[in-house]
C-alpha positions as a printed NumPy array, in Angstrom:
array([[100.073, 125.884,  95.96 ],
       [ 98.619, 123.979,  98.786],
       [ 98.827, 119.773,  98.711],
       [ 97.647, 117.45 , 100.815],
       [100.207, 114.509, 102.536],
       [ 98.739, 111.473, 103.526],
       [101.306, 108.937, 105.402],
       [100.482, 106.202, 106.16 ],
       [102.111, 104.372, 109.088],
       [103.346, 100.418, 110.157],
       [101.338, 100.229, 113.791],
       [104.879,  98.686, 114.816],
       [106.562, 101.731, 113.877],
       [104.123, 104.177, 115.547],
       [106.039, 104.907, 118.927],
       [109.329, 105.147, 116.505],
       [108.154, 107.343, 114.103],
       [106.679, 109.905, 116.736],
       [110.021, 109.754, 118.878],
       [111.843, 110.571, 115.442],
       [109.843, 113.298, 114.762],
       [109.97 , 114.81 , 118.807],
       [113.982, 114.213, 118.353],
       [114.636, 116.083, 114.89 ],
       [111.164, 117.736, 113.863],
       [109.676, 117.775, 110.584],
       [113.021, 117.603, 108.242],
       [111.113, 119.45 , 105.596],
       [113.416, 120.662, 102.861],
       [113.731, 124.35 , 102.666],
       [110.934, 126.036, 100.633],
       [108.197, 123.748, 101.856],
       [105.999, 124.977, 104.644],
       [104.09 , 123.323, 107.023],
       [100.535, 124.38 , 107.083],
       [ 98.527, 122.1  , 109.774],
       [ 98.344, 118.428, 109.947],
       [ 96.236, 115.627, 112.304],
       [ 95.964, 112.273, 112.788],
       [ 93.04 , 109.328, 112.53 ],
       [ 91.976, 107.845, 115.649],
       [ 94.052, 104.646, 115.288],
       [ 97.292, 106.441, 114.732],
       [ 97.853, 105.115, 111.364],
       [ 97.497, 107.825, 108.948],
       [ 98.549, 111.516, 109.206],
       [ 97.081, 114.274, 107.088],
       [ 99.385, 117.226, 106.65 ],
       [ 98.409, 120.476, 104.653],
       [101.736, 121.997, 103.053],
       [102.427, 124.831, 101.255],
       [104.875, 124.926,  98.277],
       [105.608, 126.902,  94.785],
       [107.968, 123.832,  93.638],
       [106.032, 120.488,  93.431],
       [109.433, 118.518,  93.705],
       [110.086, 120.18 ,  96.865],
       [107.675, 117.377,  98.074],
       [109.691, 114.446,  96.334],
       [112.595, 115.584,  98.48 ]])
């Protein structure tokens, strides 16, 4: 099944979050795949397509 992730991000957290992310990656629990993903204009939301036969796989 595909499903769509919408984060939404504290603008004082931006530069944290993406330095996370370049440091460690995704951190997606096994079984979940990442399909494609992008990000409004004002860096406050990211849209992520992933890919998944377990919904709880998501909750991780």
């Amino acid at each position: 099944m595909l499903f769509m992730v919408i984060e939404h991000f504290d603008q004082a957290r931006v530069k944290e979050i993406y330095a996370r992310f370049h440091e460690h990656g995704r951190m997606m629990p096994e079984g979940l795949t990442y399909i494609d993903s992008w990000i409004s204009a004002d860096f406050a939301r990211c849209f992520q397509v992933m890919q998944c036969d377990d919904v709880t796989k998501l909750q991780e």
